[in-house]
Coordinates of N, CA, C and O in Angstrom, one line a residue:
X1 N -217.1 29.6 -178.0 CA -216.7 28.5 -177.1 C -217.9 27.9 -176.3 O -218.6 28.7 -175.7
X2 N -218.1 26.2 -176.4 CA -219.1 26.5 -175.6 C -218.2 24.6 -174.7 O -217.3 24.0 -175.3
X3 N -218.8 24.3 -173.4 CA -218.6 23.5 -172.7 C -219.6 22.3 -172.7 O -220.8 22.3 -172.4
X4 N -218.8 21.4 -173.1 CA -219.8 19.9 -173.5 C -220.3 19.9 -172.0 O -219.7 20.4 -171.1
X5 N -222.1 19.1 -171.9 CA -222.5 18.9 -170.8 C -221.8 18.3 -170.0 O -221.6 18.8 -168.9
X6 N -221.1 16.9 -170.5 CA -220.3 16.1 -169.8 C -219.0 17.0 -168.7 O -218.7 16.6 -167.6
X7 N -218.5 18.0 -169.3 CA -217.7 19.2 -168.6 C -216.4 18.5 -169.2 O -215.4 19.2 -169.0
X8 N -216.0 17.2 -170.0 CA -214.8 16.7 -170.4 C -214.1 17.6 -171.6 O -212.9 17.6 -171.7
X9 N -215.0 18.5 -172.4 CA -214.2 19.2 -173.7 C -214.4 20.6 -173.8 O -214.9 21.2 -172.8
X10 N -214.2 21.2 -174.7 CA -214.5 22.3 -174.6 C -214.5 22.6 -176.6 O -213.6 22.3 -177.4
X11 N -216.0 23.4 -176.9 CA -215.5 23.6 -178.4 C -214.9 24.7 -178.4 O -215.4 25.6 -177.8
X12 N -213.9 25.0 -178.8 CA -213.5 26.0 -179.6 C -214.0 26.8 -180.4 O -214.1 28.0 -180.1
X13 N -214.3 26.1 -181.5 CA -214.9 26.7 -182.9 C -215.4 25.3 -183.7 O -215.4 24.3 -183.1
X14 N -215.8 25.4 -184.8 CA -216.7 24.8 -185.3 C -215.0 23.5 -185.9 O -215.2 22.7 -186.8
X15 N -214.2 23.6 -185.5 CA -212.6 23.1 -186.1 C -211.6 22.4 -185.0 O -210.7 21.5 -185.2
X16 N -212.0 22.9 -183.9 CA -211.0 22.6 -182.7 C -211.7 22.3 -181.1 O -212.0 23.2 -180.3
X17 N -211.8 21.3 -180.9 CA -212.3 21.2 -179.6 C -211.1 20.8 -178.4 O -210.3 19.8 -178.7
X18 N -211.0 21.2 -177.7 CA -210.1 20.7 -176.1 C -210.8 19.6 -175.5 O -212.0 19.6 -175.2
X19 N -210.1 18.6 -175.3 CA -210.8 17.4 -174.7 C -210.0 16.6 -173.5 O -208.8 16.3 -173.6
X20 N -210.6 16.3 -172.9 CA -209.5 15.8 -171.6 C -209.9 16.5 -170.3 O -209.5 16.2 -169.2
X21 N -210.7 17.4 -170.4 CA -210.3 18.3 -168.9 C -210.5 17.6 -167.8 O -211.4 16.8 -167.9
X22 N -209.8 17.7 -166.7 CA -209.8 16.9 -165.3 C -211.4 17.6 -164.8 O -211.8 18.7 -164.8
X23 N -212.1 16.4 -164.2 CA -213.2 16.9 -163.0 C -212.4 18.1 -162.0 O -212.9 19.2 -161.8
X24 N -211.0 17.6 -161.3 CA -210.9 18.7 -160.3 C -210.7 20.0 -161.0 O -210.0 20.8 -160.4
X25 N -211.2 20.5 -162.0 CA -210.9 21.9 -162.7 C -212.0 22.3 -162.4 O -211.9 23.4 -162.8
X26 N -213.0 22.3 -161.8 CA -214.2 22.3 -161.3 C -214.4 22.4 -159.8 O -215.2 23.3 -159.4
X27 N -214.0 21.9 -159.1 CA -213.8 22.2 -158.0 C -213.1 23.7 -157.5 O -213.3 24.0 -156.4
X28 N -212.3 24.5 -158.2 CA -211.7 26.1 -157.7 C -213.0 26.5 -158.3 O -213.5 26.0 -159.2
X29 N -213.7 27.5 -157.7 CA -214.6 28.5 -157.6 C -214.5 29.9 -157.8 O -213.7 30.6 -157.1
X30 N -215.1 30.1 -158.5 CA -215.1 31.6 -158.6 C -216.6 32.5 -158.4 O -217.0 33.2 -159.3
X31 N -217.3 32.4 -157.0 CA -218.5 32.5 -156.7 C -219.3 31.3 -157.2 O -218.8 30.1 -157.0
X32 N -220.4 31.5 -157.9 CA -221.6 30.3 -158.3 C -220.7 29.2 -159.6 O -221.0 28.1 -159.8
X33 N -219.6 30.0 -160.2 CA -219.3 28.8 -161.2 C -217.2 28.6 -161.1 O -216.4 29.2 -160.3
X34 N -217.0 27.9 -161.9 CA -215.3 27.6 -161.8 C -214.9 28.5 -162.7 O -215.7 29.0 -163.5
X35 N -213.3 29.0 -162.6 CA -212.6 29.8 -163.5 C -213.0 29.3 -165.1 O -213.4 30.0 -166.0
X36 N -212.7 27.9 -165.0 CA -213.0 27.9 -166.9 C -214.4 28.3 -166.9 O -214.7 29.2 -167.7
X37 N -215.1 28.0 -166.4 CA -216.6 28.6 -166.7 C -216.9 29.8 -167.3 O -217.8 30.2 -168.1
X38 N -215.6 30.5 -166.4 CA -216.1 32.0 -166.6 C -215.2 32.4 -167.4 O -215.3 33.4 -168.0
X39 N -214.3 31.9 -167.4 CA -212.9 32.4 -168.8 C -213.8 32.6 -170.2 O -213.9 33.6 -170.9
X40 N -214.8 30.6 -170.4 CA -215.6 30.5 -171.1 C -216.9 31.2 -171.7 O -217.3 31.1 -172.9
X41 N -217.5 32.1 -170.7 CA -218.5 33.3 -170.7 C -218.0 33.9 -171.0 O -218.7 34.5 -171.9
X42 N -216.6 34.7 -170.8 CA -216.2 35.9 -171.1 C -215.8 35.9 -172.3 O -215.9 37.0 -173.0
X43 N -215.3 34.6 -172.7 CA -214.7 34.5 -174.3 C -215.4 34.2 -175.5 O -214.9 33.8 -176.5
X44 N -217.0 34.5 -175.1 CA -218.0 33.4 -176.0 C -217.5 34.1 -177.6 O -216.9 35.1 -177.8
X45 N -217.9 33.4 -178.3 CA -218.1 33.7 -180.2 C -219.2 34.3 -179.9 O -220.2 33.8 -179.3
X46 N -219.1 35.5 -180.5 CA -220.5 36.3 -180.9 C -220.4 36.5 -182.4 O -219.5 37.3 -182.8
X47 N -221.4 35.7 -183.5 CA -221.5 36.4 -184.6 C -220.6 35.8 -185.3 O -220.6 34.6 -185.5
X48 N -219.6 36.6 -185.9 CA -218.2 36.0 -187.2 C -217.1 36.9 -186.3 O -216.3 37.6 -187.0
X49 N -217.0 37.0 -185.0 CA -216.1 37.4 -183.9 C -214.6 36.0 -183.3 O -215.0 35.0 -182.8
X50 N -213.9 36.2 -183.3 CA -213.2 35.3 -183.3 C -212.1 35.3 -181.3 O -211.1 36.0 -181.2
X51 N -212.6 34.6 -180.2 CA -212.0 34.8 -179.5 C -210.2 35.3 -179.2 O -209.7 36.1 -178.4
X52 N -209.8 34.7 -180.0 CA -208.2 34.8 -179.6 C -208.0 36.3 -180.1 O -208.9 37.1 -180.5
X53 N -206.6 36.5 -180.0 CA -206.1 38.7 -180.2 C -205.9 38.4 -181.3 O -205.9 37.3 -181.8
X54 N -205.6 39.8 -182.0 CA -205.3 39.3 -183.6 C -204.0 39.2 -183.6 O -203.6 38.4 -184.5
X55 N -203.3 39.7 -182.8 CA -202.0 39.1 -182.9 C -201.3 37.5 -182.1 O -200.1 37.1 -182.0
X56 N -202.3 37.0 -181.8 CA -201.4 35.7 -181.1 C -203.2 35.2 -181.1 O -204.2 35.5 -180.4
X57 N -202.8 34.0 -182.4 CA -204.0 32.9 -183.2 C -204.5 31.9 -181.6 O -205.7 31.6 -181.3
X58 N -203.4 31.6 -180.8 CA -203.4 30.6 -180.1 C -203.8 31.2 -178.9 O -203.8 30.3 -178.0
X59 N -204.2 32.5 -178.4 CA -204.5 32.9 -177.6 C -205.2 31.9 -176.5 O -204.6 31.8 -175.4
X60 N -206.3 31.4 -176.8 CA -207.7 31.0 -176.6 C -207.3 29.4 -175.7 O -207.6 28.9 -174.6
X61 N -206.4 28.7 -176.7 CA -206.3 27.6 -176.2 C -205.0 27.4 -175.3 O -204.8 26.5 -174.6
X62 N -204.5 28.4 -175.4 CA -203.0 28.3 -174.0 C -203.8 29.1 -172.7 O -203.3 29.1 -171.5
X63 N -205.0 29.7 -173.2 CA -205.4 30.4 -171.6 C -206.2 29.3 -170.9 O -206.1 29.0 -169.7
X64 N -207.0 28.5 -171.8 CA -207.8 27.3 -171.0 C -206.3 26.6 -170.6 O -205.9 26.8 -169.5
X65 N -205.9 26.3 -171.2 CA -204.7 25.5 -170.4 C -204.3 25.6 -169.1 O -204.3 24.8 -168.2
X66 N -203.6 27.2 -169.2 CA -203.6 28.0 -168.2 C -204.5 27.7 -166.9 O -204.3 27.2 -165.8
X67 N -205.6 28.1 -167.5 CA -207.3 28.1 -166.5 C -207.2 27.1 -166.0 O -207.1 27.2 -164.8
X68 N -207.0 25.3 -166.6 CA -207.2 24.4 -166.1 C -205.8 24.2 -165.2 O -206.1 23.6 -164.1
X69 N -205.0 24.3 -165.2 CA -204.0 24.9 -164.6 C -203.6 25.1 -163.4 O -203.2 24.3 -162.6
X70 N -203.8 26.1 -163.4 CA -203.9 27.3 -161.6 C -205.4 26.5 -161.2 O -205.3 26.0 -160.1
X71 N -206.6 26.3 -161.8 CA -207.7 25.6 -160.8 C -207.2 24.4 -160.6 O -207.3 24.4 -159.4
X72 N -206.7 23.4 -160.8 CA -206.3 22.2 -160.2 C -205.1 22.4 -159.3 O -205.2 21.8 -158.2
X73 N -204.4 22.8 -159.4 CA -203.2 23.8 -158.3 C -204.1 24.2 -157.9 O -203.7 23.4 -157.1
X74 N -205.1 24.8 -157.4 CA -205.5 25.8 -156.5 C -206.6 24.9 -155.5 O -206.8 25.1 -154.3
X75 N -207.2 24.1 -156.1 CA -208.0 23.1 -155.5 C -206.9 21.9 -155.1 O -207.6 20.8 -155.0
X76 N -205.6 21.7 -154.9 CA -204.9 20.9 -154.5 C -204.3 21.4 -153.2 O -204.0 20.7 -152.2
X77 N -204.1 23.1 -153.5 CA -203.7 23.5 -152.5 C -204.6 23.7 -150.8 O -204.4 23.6 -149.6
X78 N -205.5 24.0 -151.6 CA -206.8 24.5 -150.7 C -207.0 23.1 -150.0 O -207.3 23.1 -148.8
X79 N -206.9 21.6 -151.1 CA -207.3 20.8 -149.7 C -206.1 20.0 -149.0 O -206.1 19.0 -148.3
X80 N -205.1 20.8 -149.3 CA -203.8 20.1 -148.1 C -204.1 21.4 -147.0 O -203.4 21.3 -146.0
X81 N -204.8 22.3 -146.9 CA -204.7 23.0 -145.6 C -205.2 22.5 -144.7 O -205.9 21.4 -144.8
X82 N -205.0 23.1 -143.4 CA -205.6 22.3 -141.7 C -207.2 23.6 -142.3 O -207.5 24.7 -142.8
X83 N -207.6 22.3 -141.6 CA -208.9 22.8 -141.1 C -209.0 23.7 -139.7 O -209.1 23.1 -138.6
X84 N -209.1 24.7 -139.7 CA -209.3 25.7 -138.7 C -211.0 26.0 -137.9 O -211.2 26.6 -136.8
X85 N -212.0 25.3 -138.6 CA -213.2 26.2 -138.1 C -213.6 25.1 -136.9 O -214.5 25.3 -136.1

């Protein structure tokens, strides 16, 4: 999996790319980079290795879904709070 510079797609595999992602998916943080970022590092292709489980093909592309998901919910939530400091 790797992430177009633009930050709009995502390849999959040399077959399937995700395209559309919202900018605020980028905004939730998870230290120095965003949740997809790091879903994305964790899930790279190494070799003739195939991200998703062997039992559920679709693994891969319902979790970015997911990812993009909860980070746009979580960066929506975070800026309706009061500011405290």
């Amino acid at each position: 999996m790797k992430l177009s510079p633009d930050k709009e797609s995502i390849q999959i595999n040399e077959s399937l790319a995700l395209t559309g992602i919202p900018p605020e998916t980028f905004e939730y943080r998870l230290g120095s980079r965003s949740a997809l970022e790091w879903v994305i590092d964790q899930y790279q292709v190494k070799g003739e290795s195939d991200p998703n489980r062997e039992d559920d093909p679709g693994y891969i592309v319902r979790l970015a879904g997911q990812v993009v998901r909860v980070s746009i919910e979580t960066a929506r939530i975070v800026k309706s709070l009061p500011n405290y400091r």
